[in-house]
Coordinates of N, CA, C and O in Angstrom, one line a residue:
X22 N 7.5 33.3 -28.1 CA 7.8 33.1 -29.5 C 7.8 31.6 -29.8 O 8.5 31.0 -29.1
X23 N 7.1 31.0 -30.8 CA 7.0 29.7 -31.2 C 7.7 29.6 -32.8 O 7.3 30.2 -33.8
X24 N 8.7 28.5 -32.7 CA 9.3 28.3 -34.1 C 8.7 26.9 -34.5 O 8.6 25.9 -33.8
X25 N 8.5 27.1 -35.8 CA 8.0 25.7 -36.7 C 9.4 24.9 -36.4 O 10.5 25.3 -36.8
X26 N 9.2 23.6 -35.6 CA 10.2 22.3 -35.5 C 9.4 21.2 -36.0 O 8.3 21.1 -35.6
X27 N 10.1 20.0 -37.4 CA 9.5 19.4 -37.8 C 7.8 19.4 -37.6 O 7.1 18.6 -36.9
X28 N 7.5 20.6 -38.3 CA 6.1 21.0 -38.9 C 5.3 20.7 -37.3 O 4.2 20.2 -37.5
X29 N 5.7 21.1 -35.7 CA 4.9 20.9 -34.9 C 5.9 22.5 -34.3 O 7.1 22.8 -34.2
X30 N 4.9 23.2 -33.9 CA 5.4 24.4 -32.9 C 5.9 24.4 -31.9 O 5.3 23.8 -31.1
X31 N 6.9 24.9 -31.6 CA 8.4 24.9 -30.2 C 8.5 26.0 -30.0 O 8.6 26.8 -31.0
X32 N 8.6 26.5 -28.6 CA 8.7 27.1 -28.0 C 10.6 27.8 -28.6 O 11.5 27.3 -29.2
X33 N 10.5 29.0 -28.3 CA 12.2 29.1 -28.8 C 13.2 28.6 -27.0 O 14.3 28.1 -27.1
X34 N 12.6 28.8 -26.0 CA 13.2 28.1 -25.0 C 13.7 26.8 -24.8 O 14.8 26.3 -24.5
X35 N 12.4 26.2 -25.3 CA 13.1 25.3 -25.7 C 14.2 24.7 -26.6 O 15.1 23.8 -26.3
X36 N 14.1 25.4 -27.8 CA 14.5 25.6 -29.0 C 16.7 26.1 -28.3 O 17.8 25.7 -28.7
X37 N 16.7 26.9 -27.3 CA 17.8 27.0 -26.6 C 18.4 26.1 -25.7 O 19.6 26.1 -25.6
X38 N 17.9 25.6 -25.4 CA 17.9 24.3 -24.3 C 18.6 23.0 -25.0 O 19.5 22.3 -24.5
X39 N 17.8 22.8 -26.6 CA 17.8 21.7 -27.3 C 19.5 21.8 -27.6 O 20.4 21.1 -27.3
X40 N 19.4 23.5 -28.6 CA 21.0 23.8 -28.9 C 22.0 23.7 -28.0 O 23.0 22.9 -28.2
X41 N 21.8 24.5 -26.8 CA 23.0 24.1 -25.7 C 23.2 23.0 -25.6 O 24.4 22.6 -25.7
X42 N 22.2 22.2 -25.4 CA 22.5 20.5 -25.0 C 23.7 19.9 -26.6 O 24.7 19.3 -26.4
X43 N 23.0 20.2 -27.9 CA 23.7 19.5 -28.6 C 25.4 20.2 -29.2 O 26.2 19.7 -30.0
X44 N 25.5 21.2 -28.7 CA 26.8 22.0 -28.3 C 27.6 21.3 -27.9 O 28.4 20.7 -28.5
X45 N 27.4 21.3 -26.0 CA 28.0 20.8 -25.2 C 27.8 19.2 -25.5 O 28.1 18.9 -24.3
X46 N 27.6 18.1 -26.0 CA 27.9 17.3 -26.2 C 28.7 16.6 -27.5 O 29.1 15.5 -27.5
X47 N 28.8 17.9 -28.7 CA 29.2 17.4 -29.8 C 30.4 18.0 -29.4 O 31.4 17.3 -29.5
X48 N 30.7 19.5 -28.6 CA 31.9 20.6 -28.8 C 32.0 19.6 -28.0 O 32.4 18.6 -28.6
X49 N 31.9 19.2 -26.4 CA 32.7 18.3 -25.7 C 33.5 17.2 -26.5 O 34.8 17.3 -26.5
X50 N 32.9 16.3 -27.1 CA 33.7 15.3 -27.8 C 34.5 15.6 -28.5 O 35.6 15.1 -28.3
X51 N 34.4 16.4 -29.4 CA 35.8 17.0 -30.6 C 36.8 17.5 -29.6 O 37.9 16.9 -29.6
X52 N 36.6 18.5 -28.8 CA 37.8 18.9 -27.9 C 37.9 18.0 -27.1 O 39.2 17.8 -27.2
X53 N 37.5 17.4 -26.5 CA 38.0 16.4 -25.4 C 38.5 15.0 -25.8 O 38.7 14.0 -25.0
X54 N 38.7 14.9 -27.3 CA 39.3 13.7 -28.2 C 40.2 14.6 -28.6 O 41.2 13.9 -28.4
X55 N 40.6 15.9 -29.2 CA 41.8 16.5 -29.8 C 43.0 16.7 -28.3 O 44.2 16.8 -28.4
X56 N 42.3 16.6 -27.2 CA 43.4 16.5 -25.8 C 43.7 15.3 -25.8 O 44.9 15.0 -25.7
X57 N 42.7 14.3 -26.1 CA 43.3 13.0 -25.9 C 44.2 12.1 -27.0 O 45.0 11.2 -26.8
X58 N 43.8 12.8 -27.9 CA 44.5 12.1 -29.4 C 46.1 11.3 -29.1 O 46.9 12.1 -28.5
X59 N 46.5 10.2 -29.4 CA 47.8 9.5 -28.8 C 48.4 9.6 -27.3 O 49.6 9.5 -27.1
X60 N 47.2 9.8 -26.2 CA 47.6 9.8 -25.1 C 47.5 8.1 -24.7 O 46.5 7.4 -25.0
X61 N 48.7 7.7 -24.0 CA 48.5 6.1 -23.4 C 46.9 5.8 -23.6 O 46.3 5.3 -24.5
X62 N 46.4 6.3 -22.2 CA 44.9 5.7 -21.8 C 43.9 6.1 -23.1 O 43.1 5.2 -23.3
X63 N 43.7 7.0 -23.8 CA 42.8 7.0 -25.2 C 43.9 5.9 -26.1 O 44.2 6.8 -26.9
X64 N 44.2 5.4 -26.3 CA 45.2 4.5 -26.9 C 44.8 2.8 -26.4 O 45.1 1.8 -27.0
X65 N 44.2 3.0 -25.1 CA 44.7 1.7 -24.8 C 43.3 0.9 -25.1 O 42.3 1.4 -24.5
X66 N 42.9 -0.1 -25.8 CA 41.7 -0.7 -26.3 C 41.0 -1.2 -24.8 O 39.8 -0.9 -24.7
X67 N 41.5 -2.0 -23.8 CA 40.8 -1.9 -23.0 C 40.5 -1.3 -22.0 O 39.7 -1.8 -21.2
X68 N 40.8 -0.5 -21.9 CA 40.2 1.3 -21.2 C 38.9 1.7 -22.4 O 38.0 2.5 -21.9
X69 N 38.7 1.5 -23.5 CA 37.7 1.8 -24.1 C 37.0 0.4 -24.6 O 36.8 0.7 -25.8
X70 N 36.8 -0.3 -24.4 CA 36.2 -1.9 -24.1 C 35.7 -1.4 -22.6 O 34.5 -1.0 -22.8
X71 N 35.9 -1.3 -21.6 CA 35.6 -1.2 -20.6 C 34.4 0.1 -20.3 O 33.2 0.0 -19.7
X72 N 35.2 1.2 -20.8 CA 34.4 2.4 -20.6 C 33.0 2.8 -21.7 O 32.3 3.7 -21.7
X73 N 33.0 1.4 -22.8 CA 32.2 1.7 -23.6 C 30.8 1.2 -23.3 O 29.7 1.7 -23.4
X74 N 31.4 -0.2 -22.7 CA 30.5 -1.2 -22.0 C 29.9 -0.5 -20.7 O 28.7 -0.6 -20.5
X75 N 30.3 0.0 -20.0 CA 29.5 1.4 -19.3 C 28.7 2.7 -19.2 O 27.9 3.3 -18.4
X76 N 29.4 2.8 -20.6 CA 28.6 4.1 -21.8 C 27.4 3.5 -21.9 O 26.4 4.0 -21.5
X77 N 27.5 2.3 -22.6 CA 26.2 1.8 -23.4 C 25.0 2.2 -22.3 O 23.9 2.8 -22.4
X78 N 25.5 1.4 -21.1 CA 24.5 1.3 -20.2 C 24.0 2.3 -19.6 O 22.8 2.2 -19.2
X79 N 24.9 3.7 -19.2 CA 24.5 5.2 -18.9 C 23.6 5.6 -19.8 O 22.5 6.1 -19.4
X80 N 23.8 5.5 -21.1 CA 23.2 5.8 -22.1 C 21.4 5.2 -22.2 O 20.4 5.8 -22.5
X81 N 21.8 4.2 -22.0 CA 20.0 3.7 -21.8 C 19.4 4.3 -21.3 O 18.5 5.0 -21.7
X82 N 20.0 4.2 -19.8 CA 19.2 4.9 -18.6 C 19.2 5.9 -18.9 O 18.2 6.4 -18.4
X83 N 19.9 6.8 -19.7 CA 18.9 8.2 -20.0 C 18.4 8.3 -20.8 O 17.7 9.3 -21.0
X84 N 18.4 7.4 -21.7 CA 17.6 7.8 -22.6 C 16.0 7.3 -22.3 O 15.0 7.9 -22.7
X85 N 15.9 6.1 -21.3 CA 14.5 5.2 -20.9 C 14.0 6.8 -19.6 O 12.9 7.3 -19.4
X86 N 15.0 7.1 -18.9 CA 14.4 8.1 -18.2 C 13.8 9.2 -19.1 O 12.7 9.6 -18.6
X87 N 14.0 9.8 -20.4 CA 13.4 10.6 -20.9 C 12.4 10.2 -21.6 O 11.4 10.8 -22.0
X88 N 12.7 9.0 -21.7 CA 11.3 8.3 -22.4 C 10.2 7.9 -21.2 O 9.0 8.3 -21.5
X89 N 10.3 7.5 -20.5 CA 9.5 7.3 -19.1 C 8.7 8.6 -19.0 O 7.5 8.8 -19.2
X90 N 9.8 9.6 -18.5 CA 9.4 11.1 -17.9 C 8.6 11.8 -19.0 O 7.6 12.4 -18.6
X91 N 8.8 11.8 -20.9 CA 8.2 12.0 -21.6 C 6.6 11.7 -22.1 O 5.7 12.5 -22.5
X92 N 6.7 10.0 -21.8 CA 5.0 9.5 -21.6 C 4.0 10.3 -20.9 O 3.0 10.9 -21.2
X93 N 5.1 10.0 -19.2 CA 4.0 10.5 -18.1 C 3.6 12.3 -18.8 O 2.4 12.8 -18.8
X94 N 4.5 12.7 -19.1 CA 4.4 14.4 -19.4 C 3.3 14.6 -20.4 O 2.6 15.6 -20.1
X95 N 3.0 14.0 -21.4 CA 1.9 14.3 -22.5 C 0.5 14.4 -21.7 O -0.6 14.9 -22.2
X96 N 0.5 13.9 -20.5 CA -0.9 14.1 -19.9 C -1.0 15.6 -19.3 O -2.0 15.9 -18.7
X97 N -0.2 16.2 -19.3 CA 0.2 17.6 -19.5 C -0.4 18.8 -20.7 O -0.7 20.0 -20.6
X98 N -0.3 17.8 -21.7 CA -0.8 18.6 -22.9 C -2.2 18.5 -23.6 O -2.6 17.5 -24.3
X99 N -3.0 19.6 -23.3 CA -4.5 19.6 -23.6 C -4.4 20.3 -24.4 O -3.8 21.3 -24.1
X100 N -5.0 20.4 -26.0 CA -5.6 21.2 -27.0 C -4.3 21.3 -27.5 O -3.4 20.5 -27.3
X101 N -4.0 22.6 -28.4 CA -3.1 22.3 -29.7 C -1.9 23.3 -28.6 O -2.4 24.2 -27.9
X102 N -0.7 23.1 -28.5 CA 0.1 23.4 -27.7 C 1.2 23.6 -28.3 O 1.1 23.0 -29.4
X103 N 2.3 24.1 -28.4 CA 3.8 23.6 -28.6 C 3.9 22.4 -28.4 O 3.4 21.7 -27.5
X104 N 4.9 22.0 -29.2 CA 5.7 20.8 -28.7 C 6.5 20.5 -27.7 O 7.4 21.3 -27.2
X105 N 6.4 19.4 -27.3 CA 7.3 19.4 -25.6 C 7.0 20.4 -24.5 O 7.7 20.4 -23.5
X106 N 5.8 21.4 -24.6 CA 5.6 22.2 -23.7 C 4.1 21.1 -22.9 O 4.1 19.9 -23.1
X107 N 3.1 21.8 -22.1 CA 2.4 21.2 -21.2 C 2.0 22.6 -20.8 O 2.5 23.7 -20.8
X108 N 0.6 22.1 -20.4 CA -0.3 23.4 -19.6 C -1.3 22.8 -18.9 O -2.5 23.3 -18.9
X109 N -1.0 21.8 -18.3 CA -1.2 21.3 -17.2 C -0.3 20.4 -16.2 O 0.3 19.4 -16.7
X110 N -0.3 20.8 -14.9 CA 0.8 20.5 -14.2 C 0.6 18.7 -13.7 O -0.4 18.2 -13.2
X111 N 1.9 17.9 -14.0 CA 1.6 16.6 -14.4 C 1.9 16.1 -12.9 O 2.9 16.7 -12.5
X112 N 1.5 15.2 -11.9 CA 2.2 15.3 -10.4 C 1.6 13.5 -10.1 O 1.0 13.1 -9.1
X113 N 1.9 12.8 -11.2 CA 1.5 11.2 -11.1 C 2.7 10.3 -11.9 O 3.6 10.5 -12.6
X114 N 2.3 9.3 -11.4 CA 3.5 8.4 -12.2 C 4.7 8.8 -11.5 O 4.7 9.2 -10.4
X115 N 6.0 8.6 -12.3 CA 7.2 9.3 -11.8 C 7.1 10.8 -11.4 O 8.1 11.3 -10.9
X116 N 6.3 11.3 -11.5 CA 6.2 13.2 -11.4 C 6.0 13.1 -9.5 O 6.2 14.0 -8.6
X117 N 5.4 11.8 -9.5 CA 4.8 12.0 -7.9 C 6.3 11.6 -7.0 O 6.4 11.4 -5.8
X118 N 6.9 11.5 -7.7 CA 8.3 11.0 -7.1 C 9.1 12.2 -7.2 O 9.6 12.5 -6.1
X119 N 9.6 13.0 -8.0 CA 10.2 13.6 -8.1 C 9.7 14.8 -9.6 O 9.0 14.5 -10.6
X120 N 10.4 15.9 -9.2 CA 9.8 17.0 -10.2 C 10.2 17.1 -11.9 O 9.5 17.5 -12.8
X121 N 11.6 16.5 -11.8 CA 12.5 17.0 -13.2 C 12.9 15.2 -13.6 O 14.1 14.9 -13.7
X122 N 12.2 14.6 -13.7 CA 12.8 13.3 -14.0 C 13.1 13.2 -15.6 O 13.9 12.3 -15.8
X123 N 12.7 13.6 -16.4 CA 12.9 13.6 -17.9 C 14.5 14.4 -17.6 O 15.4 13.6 -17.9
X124 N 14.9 15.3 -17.2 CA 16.1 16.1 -17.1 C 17.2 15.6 -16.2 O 18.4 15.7 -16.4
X125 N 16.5 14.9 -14.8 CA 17.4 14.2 -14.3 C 18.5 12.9 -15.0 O 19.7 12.6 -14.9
X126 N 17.3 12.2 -16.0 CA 18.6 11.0 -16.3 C 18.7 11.7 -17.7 O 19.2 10.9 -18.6
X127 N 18.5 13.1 -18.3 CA 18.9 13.4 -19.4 C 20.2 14.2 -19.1 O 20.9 14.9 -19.8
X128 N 20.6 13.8 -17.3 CA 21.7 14.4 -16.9 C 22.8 13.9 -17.2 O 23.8 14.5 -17.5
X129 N 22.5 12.3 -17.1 CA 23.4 11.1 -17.2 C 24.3 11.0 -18.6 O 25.3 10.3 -18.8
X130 N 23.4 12.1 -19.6 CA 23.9 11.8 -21.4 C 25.3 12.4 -21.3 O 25.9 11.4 -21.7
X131 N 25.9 13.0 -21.1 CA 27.3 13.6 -21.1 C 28.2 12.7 -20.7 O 29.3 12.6 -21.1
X132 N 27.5 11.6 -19.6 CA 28.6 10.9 -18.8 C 28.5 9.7 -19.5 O 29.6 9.1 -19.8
X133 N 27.1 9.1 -20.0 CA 27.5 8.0 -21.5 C 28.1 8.7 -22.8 O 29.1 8.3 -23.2
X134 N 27.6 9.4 -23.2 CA 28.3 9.8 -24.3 C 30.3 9.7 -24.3 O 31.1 9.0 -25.1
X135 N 30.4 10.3 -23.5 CA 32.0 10.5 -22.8 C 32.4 9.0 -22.4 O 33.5 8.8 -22.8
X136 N 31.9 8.1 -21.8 CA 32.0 7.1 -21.7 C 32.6 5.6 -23.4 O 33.4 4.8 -23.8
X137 N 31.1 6.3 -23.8 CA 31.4 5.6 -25.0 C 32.7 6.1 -25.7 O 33.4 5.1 -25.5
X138 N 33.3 7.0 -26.2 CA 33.7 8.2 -26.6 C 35.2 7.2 -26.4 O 36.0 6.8 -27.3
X139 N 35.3 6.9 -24.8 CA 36.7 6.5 -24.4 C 37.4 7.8 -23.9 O 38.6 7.7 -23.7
X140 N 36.9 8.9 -23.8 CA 37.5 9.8 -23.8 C 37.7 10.1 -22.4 O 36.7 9.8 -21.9
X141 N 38.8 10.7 -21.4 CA 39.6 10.7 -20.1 C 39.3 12.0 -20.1 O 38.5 12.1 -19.1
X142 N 39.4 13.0 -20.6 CA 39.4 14.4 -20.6 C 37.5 14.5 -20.2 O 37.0 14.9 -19.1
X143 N 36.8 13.8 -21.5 CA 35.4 14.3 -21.3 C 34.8 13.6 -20.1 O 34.1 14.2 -19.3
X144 N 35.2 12.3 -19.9 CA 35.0 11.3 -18.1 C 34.9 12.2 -17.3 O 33.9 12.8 -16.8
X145 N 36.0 12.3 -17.4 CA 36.9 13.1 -15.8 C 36.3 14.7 -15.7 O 35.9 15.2 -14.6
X146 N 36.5 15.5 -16.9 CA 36.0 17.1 -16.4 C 35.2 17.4 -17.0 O 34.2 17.4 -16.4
X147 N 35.0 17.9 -18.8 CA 34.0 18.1 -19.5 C 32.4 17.3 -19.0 O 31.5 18.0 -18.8
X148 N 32.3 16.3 -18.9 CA 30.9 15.8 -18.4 C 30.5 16.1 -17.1 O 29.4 16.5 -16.9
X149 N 31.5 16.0 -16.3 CA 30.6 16.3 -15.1 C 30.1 18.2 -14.8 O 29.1 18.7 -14.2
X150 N 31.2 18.7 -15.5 CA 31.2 19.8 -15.7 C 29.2 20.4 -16.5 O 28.5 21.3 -16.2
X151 N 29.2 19.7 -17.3 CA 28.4 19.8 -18.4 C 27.3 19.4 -17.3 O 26.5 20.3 -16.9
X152 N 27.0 17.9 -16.8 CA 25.8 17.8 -15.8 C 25.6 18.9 -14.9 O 24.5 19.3 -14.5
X153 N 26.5 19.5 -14.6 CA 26.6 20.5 -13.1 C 25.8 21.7 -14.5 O 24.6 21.9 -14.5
X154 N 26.2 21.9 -15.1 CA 25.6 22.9 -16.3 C 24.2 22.5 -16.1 O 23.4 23.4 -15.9
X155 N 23.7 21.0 -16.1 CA 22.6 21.1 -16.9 C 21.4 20.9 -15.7 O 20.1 20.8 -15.9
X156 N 22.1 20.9 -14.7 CA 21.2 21.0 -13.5 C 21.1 22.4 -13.0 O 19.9 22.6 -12.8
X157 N 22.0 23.3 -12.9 CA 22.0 24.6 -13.2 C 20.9 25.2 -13.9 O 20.2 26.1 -13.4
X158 N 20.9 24.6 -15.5 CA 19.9 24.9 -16.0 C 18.2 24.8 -15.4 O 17.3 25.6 -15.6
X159 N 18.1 23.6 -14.8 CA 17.2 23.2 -14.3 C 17.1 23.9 -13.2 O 16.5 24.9 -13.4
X160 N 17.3 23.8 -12.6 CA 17.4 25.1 -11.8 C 17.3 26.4 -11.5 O 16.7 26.9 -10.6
X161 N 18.1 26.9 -12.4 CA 17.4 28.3 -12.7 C 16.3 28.6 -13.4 O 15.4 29.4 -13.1
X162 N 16.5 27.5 -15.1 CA 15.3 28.3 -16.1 C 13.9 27.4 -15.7 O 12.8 27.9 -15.5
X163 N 14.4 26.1 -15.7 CA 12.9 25.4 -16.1 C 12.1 25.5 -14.5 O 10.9 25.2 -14.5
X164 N 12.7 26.0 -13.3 CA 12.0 26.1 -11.6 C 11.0 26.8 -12.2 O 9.8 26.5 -12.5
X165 N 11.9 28.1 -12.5 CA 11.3 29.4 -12.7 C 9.9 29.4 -13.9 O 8.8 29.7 -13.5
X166 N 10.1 29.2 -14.9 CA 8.9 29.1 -16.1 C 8.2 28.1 -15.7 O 7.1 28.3 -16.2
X167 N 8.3 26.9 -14.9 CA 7.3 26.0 -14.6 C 6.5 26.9 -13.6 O 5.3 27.0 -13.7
X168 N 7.2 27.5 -12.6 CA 6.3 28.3 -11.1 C 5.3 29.3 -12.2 O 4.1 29.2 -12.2
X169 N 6.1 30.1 -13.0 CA 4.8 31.4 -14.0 C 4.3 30.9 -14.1 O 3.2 31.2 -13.9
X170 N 4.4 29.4 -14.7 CA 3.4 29.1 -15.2 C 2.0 28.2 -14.8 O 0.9 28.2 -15.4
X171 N 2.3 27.7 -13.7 CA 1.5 27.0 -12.5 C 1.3 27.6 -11.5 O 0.2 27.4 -11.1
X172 N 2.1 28.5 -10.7 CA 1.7 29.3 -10.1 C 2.1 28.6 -8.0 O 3.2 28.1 -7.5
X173 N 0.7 28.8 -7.5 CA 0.7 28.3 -6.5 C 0.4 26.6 -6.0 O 0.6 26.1 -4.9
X174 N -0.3 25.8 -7.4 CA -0.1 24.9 -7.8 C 0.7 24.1 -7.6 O 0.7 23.2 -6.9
X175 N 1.7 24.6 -8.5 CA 3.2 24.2 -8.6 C 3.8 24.6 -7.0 O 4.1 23.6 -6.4
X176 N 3.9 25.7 -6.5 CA 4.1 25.7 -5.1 C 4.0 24.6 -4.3 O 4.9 24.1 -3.7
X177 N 2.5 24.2 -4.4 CA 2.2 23.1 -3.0 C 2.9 21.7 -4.0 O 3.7 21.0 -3.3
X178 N 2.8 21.3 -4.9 CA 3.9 20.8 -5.6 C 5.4 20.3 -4.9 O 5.8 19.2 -4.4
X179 N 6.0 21.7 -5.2 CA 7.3 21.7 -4.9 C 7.6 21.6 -3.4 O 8.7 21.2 -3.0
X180 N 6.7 22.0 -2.7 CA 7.0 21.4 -1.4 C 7.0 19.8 -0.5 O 7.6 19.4 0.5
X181 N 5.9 19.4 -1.6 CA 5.9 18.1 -1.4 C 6.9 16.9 -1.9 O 7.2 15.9 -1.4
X182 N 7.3 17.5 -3.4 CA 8.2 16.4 -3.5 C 9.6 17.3 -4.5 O 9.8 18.3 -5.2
X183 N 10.1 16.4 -4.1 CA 11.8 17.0 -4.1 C 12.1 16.9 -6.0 O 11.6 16.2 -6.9
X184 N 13.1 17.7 -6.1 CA 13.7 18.1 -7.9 C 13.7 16.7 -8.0 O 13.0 16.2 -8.8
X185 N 14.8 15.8 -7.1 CA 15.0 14.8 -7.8 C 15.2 13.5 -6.4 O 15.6 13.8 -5.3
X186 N 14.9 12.1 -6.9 CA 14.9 11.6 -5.7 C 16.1 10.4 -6.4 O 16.7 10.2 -7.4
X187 N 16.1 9.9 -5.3 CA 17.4 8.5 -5.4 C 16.7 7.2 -4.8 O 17.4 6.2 -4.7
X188 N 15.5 7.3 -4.4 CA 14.8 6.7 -3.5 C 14.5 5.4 -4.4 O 14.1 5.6 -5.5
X189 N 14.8 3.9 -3.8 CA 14.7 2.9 -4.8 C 14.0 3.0 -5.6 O 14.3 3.1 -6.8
X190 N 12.6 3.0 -5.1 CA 11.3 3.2 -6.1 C 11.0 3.9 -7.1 O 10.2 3.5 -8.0
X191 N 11.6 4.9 -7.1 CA 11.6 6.4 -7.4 C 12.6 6.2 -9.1 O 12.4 6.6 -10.2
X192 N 13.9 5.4 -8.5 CA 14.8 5.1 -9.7 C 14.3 4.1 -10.3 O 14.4 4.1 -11.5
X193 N 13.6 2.7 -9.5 CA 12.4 2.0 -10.7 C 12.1 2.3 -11.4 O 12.5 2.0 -12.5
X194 N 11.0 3.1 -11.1 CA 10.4 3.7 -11.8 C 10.9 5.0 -12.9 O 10.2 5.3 -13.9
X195 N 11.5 5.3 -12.7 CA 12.5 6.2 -13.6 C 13.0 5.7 -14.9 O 12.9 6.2 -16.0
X196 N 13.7 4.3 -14.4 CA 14.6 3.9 -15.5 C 14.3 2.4 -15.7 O 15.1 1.6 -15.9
X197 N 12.9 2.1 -15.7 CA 12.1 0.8 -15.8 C 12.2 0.9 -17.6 O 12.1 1.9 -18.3
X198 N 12.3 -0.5 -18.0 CA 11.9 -0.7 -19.6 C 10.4 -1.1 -19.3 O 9.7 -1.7 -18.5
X199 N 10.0 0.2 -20.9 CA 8.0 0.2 -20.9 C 8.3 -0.9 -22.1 O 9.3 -1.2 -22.7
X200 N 7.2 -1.3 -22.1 CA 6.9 -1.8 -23.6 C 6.0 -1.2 -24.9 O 6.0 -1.9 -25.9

């Protein structure tokens, strides 16, 4: 099933993926600021001077990883496609390093978000909580619909290089500013 998203076609998986994500990061914040509301540490300016100035910077990096991971991925998309989907399997650039790199540092968004936020509640449980969610997701839904959809391709693929790497080069390249 494909839904019209700003007048380019999306998949509705995706279309669930997008929602959960903006759920779990808006519902985190409101609840995880209504626990914190006049507690000492959400109170104290530099506990959120500190933790914001750390936000900022989580925040980049995931957002330059989805932008990195996003480039390499359009060489994926031949002829008129959905949006954000691919029908061909992309295994260069960052992809040769690792499989899920657009989702890897789009893991990191919970823990800047929450960072910026100042929030102790979303730091400490809601985010990590939420990454473990979103690797999960990765995990279960996107393994699975990438394998149908590549096949044994994807197979020899996935044995060669790992979901996600830590490997210096690997995070260069991940979270490098393009121009």
């Amino acid at each position: 099933m494909q839904i019209d998203l700003f007048k380019s076609k999306t998949t509705s998986s995706v279309i669930i993926r997008l929602l959960l994500w903006f759920i779990m990061i808006v519902g985190g914040a409101i609840y995880a600021i209504s626990k914190d509301w006049g507690t000492p540490l959400f109170d104290s300016l530099s506990f959120h001077i500190f933790t914001a100035i750390i936000g900022f910077m989580v925040t980049i990096l995931a957002f330059r990883s989805a932008s990195n991971g996003g480039k390499e991925l359009t060489k994926g998309r031949v002829g008129d496609i959905p949006r954000l989907e691919t029908n061909k399997l992309v295994t260069t650039g960052i992809y040769a390093c690792m499989r899920h790199p657009m989702l890897f540092g789009l893991t990191l968004l919970p823990l800047g978000w929450a960072l910026l936020l100042g929030s102790p509640t979303f730091i400490f449980f809601l985010a990590p909580l939420e990454m473990l969610f979103i690797v999960l997701m990765v995990t279960i839904f996107e393994e699975r619909e990438v394998n149908g959809k590549f096949g044994e391709a994807y197979q020899a693929y996935r044995e060669k290089v790992p979901m996600v790497s830590f490997k210096k080069e690997c995070l260069i390249l991940l979270f490098k500013r393009r121009k």
